[in-house]
Coordinates of C-alpha atoms and ligand atoms in Angstrom, one line a residue:
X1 CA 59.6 106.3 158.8
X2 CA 61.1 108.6 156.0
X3 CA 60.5 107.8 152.1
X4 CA 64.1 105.9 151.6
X5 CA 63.5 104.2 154.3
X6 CA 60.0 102.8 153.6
X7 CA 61.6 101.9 150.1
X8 CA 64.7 100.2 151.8
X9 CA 62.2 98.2 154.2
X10 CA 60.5 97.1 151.3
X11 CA 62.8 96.2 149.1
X12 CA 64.3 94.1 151.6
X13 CA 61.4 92.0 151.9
X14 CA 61.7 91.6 148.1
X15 CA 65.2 90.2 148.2
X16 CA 64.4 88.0 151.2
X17 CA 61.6 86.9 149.5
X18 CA 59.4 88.0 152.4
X19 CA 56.0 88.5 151.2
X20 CA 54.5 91.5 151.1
X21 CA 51.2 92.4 152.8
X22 CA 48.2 94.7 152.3
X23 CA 49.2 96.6 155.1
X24 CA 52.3 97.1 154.2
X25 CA 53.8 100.2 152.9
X26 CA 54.7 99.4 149.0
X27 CA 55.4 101.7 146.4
X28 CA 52.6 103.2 144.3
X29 CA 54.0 102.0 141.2
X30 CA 54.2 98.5 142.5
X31 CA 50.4 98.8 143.8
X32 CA 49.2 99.6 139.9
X33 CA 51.6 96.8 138.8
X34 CA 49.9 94.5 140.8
X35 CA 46.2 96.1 140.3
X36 CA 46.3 96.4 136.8
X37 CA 47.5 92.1 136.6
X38 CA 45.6 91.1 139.3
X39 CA 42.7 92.8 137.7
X40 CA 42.7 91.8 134.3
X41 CA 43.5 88.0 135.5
X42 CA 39.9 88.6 136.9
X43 CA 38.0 89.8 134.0
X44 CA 39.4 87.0 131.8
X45 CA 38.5 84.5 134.6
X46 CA 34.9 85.8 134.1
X47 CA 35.2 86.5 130.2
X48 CA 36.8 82.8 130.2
X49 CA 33.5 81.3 131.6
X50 CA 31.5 81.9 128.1
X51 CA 33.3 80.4 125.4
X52 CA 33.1 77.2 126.9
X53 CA 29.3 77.8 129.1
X54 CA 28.3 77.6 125.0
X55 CA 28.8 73.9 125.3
X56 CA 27.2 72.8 128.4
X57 CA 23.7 72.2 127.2
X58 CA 25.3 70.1 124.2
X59 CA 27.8 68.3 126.1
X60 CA 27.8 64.6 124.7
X61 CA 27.0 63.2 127.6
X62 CA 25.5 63.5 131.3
X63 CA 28.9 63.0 132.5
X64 CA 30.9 66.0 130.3
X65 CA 28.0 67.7 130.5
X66 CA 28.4 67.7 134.8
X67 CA 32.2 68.3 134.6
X68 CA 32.0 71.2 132.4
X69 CA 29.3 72.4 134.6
X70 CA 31.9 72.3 137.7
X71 CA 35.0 73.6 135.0
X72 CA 33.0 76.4 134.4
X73 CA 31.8 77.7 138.2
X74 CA 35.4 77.0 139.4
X75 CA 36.3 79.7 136.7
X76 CA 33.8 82.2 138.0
X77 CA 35.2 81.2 142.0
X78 CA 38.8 82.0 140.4
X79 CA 37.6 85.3 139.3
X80 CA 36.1 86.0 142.7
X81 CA 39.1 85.5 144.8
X82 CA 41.4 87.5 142.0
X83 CA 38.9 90.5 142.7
X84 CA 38.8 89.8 146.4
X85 CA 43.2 90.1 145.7
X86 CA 42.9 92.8 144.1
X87 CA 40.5 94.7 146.2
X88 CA 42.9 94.7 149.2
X89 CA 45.1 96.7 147.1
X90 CA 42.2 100.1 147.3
X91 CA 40.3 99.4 144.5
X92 CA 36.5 98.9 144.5
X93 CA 35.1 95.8 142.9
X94 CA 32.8 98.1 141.2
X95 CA 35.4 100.1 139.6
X96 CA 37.5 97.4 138.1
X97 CA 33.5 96.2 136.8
X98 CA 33.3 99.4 135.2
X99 CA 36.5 98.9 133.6
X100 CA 36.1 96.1 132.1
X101 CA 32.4 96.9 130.9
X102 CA 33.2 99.9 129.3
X103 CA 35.6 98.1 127.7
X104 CA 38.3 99.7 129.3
X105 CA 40.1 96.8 131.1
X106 CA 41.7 93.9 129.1
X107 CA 41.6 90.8 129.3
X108 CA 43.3 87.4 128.3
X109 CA 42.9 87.6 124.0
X110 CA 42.3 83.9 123.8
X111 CA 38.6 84.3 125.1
X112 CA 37.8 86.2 122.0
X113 CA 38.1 83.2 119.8
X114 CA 34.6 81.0 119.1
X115 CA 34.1 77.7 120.1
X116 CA 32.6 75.8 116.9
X117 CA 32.6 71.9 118.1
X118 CA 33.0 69.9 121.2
X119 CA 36.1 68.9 120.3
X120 CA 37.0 72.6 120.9
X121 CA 35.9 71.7 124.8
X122 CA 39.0 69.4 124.5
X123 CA 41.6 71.8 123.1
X124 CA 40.4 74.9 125.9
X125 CA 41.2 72.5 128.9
X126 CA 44.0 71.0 127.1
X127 CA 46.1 74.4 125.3
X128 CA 44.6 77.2 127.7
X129 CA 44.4 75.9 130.8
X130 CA 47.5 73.6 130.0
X131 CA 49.0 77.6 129.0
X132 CA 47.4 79.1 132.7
X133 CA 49.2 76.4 134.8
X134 CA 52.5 77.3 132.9
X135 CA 52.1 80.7 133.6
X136 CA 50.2 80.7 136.8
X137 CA 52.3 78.0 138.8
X138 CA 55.0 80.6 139.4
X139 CA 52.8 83.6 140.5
X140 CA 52.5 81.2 143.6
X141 CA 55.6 82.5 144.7
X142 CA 54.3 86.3 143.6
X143 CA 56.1 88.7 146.1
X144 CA 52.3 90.0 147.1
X145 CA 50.7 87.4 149.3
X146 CA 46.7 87.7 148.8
X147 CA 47.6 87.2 145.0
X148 CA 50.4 84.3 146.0
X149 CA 47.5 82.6 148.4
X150 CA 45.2 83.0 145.9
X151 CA 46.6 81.5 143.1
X152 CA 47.6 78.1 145.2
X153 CA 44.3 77.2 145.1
X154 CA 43.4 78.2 141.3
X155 CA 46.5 76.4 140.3
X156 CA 44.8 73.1 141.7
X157 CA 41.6 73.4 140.1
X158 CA 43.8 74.6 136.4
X159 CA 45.2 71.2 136.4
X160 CA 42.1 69.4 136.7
X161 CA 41.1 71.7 134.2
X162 CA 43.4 70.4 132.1
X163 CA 43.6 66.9 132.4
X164 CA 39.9 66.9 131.6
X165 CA 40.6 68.7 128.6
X166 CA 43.2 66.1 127.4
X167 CA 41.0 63.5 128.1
X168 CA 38.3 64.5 126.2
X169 CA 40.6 64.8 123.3
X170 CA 42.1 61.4 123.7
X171 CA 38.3 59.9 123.4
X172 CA 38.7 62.2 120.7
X173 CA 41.6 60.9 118.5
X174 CA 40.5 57.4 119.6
X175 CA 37.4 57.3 118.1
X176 CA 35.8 57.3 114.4
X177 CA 38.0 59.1 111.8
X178 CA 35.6 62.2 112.1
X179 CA 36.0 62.1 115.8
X180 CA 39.8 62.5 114.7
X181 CA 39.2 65.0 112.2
X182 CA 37.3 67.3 115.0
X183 CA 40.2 67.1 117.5
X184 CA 42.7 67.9 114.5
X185 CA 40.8 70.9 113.6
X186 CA 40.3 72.1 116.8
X187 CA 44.2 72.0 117.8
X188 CA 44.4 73.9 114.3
X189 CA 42.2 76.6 115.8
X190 CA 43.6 76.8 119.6
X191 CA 47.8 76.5 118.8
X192 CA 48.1 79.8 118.0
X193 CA 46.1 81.9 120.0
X194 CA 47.1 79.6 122.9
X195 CA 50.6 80.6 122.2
X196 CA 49.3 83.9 122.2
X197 CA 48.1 84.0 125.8
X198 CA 51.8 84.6 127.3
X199 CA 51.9 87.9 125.6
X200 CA 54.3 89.7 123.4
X201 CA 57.8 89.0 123.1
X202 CA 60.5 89.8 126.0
X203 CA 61.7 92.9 124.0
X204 CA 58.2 94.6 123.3
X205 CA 57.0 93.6 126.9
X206 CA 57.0 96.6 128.7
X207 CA 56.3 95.9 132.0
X208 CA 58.5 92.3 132.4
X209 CA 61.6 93.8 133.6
X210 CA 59.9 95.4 136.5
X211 CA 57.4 92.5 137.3
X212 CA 60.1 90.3 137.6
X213 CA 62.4 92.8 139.8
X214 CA 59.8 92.8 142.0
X215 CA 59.0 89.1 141.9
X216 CA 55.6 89.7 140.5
X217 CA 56.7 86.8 137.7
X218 CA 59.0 84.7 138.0
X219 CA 59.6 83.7 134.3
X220 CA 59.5 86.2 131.2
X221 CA 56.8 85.3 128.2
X222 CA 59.0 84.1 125.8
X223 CA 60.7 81.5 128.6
X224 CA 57.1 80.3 129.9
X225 CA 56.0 80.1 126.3
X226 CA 59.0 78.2 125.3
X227 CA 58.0 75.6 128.4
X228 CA 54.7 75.2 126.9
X229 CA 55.8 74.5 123.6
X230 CA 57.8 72.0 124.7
X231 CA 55.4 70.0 126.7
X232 CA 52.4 70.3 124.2
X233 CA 54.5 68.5 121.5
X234 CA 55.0 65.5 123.4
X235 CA 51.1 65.8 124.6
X236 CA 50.8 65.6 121.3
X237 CA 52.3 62.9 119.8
X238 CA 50.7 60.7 122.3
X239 CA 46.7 62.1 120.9
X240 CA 48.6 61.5 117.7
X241 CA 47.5 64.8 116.4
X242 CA 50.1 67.1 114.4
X243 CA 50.7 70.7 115.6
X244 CA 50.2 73.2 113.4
X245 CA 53.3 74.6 112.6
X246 CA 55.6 73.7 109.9
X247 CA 58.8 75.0 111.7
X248 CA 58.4 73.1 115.1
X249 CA 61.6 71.3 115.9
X250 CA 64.0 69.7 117.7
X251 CA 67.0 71.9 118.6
X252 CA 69.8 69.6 120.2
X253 CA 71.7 72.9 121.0
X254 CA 69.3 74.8 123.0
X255 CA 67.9 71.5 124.0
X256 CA 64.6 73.0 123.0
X257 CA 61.7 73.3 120.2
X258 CA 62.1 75.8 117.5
X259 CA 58.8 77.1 116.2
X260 CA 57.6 79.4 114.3
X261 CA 56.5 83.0 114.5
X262 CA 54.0 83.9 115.9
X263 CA 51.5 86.3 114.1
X264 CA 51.8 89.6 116.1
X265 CA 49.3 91.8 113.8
X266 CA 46.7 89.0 114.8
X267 CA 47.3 89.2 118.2
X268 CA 47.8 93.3 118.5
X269 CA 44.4 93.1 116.6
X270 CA 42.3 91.0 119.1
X271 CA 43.8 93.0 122.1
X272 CA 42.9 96.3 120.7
X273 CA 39.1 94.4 120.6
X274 CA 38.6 93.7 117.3
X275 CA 39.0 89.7 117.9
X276 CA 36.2 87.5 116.0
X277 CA 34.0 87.3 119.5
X278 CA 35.0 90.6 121.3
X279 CA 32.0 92.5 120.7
X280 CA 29.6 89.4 121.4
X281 CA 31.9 88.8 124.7
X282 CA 31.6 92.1 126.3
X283 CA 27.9 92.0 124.8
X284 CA 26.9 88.9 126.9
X285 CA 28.9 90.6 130.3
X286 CA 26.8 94.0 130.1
X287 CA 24.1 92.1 129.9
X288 CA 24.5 89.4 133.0
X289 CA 25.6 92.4 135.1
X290 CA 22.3 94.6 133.9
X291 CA 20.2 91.1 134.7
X292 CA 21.9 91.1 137.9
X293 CA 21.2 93.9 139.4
X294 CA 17.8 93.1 141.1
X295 CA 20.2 90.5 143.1
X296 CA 22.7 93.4 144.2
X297 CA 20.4 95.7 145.1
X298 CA 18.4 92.5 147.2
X299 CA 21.9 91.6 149.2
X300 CA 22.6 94.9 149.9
X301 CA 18.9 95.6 151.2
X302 CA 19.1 92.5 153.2
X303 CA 22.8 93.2 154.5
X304 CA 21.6 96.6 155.6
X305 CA 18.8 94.8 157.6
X306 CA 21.0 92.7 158.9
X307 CA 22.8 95.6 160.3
X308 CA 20.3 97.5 161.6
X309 CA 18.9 94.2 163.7
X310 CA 22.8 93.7 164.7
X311 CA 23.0 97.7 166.2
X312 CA 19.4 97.4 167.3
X313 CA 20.3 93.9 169.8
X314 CA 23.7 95.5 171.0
X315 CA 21.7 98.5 172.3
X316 CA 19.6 96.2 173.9
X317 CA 22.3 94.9 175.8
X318 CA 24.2 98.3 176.9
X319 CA 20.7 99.0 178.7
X320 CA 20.0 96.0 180.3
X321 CA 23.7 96.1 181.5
X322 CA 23.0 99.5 182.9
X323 CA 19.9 97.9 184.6
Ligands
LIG401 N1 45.7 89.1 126.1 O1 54.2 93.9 129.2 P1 53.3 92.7 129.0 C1 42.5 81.3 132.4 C2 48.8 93.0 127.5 S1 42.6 83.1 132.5 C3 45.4 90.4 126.4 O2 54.0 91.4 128.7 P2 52.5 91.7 131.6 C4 41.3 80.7 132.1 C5 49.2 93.3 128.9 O3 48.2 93.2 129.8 C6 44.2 83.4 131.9 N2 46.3 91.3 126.7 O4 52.4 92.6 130.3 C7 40.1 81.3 132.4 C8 49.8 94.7 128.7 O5 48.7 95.6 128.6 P3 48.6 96.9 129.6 C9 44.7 84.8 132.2 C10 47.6 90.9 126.9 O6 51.4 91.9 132.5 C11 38.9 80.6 132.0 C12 50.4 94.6 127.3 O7 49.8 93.6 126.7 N3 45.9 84.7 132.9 O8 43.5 80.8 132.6 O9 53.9 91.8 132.2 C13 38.9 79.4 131.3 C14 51.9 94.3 127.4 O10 52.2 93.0 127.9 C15 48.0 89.6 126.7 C16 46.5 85.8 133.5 O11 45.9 86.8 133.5 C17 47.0 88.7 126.3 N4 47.3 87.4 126.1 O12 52.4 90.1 131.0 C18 40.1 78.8 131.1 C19 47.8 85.5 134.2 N5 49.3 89.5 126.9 O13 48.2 96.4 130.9 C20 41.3 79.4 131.5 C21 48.3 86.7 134.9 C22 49.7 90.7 127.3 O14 49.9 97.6 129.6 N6 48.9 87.7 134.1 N7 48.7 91.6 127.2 O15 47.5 97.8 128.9 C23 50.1 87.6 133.6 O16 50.9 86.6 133.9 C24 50.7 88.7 132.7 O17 49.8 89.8 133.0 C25 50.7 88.4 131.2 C26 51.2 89.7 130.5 C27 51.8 87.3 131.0 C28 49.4 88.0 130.7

């Protein structure tokens, strides 16, 4: 097939909201569309595991301490399968590795923010996972299947993610007045950089428009941000915790919350990597991968054995077939 038609044929499959697979033709521009958000989705994944890994050996109890255990290793299974995504679309694991090591890559800003008290365990599962299920429920219906497939299954685990979160901070806001105090200040800390995590507004967010022509999202960041707003403040009112923002309101017109802005410089800042934890972040991930490579170079030796055994038997069999 010629160029406009390959182009027709897919952009067909676009409209009719038939997905579109790795071995389908696709435009090269849509192919880095989807590498570049499929990969950095992976390397915040990853990244996300450390904030909140800080916590597990001072969990409160046997019980959190066990659930943020599983939290935490369904985070690194999410980033697996978002590489494994993103690998069908001809890029090498190691490559987008390299990327983000070198510093390269980016990743989701919120994971560059510290984790000072358990109650901050609370507010991650509660803001940013609540924020990843707003945002990450519609790429179900992405327009590239292994991504689509993919995130049906993350989606699942993000909302147990989240209800754990909230939970903790009810205990939280039902307990002593410094219990109380320590989910307040912890909201105080998340809110913002939460709000953050949807990325820049609609009219300095280059690549929307094209995303969502080609049903990569389904919802611009301002309209999935405005969604989260809106649910958080009646989440809430029921912890009986204020948010921390002086222009949140009802608006009976748009039948919406107004709130306030958000503060760009900050985010811009932590993006560009100089966020309060960036360096220690990228820090603790050079360090796990140089620590891990006695294991790589061990599965490839033992995959190469396996081969080897593998071509070894089927010659085996061709002769006593000829026999
Ligand atoms: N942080 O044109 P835009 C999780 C970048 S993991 C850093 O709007 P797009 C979890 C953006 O990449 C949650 N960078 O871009 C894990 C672009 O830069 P480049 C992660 C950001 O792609 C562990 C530039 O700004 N979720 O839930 O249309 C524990 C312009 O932006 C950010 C995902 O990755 C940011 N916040 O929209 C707990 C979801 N925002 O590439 C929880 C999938 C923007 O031009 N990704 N940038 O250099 C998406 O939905 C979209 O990529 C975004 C951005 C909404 C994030």
């Amino acid at each position: 097939m010629d160029a406009e038609k390959l182009l027709a044929t897919f952009d067909d499959k676009i409209d009719r909201e038939i997905r579109i697979e790795p071995k389908d033709w696709m435009p090269e521009e849509y192919r880095k569309m989807l590498i570049r958000q499929i990969s950095q989705h992976a390397h915040s994944e990853i990244v996300g595991m450390l904030p909140e890994a800080n916590w597990i050996t001072r969990a409160p109890s046997l019980k959190r301490k066990a659930t943020l255990l599983a939290k935490v290793q369904d985070e690194a299974g999410h980033g697996l399968y978002l590489y494994c995504a993103a690998e069908t679309l001809n890029i090498s694991r190691e490559e987008m590795i390299d990327q983000l090591l070198s510093g390269k890559a980016k990743y989701s800003s919120i994971f560059n923010y510290p984790t000072l008290s358990w109650a901050d365990m609370g507010a991650i599962g509660w803001l940013v996972d609540g924020a990843a299920i707003m945002n990450q429920v519609p790429l179900c219906r992405a327009s590239y299947g292994p991504y689509a497939r993919g995130m049906v299954r993350i989606c699942k685990e993000e909302s147990f993610h989240q209800r754990q979160g909230y939970e903790i901070l009810l205990t939280l806001s039902r307990g002593s007045k410094q219990q109380k105090a320590m989910a307040q200040d912890a909201l105080n800390r998340w809110w913002w950089p939460s709000l953050m995590m949807f990325g820049p507004n609609d009219d300095a967010s280059p690549h929307t428009a094209q995303s969502m022509k080609w049903k990569i999202k389904r919802f611009s960041n301002d309209e999935l941000r405005q969604k989260f707003v809106d649910v958080c403040v009646e989440q809430a009112a029921i912890l009986g915790i204020t948010i921390p923002d002086s222009d949140l309101k009802w608006n009976e017109e748009r039948r919406h919350y107004d709130f306030g802005e958000i503060n760009w410089d900050e985010f811009w800042n932590v993006v560009k990597g100089n966020g309060p934890c960036n360096k220690e972040r990228l820090d603790a991930r050079i360090s796990a991968h140089e620590n891990g490579a006695w294991v790589r170079e061990a599965a490839m030796a033992h995959a190469e054995k396996k081969k080897r055994k593998m071509e070894k038997e089927n010659l085996e069999k061709k002769s006593d077939v000829k026999v």
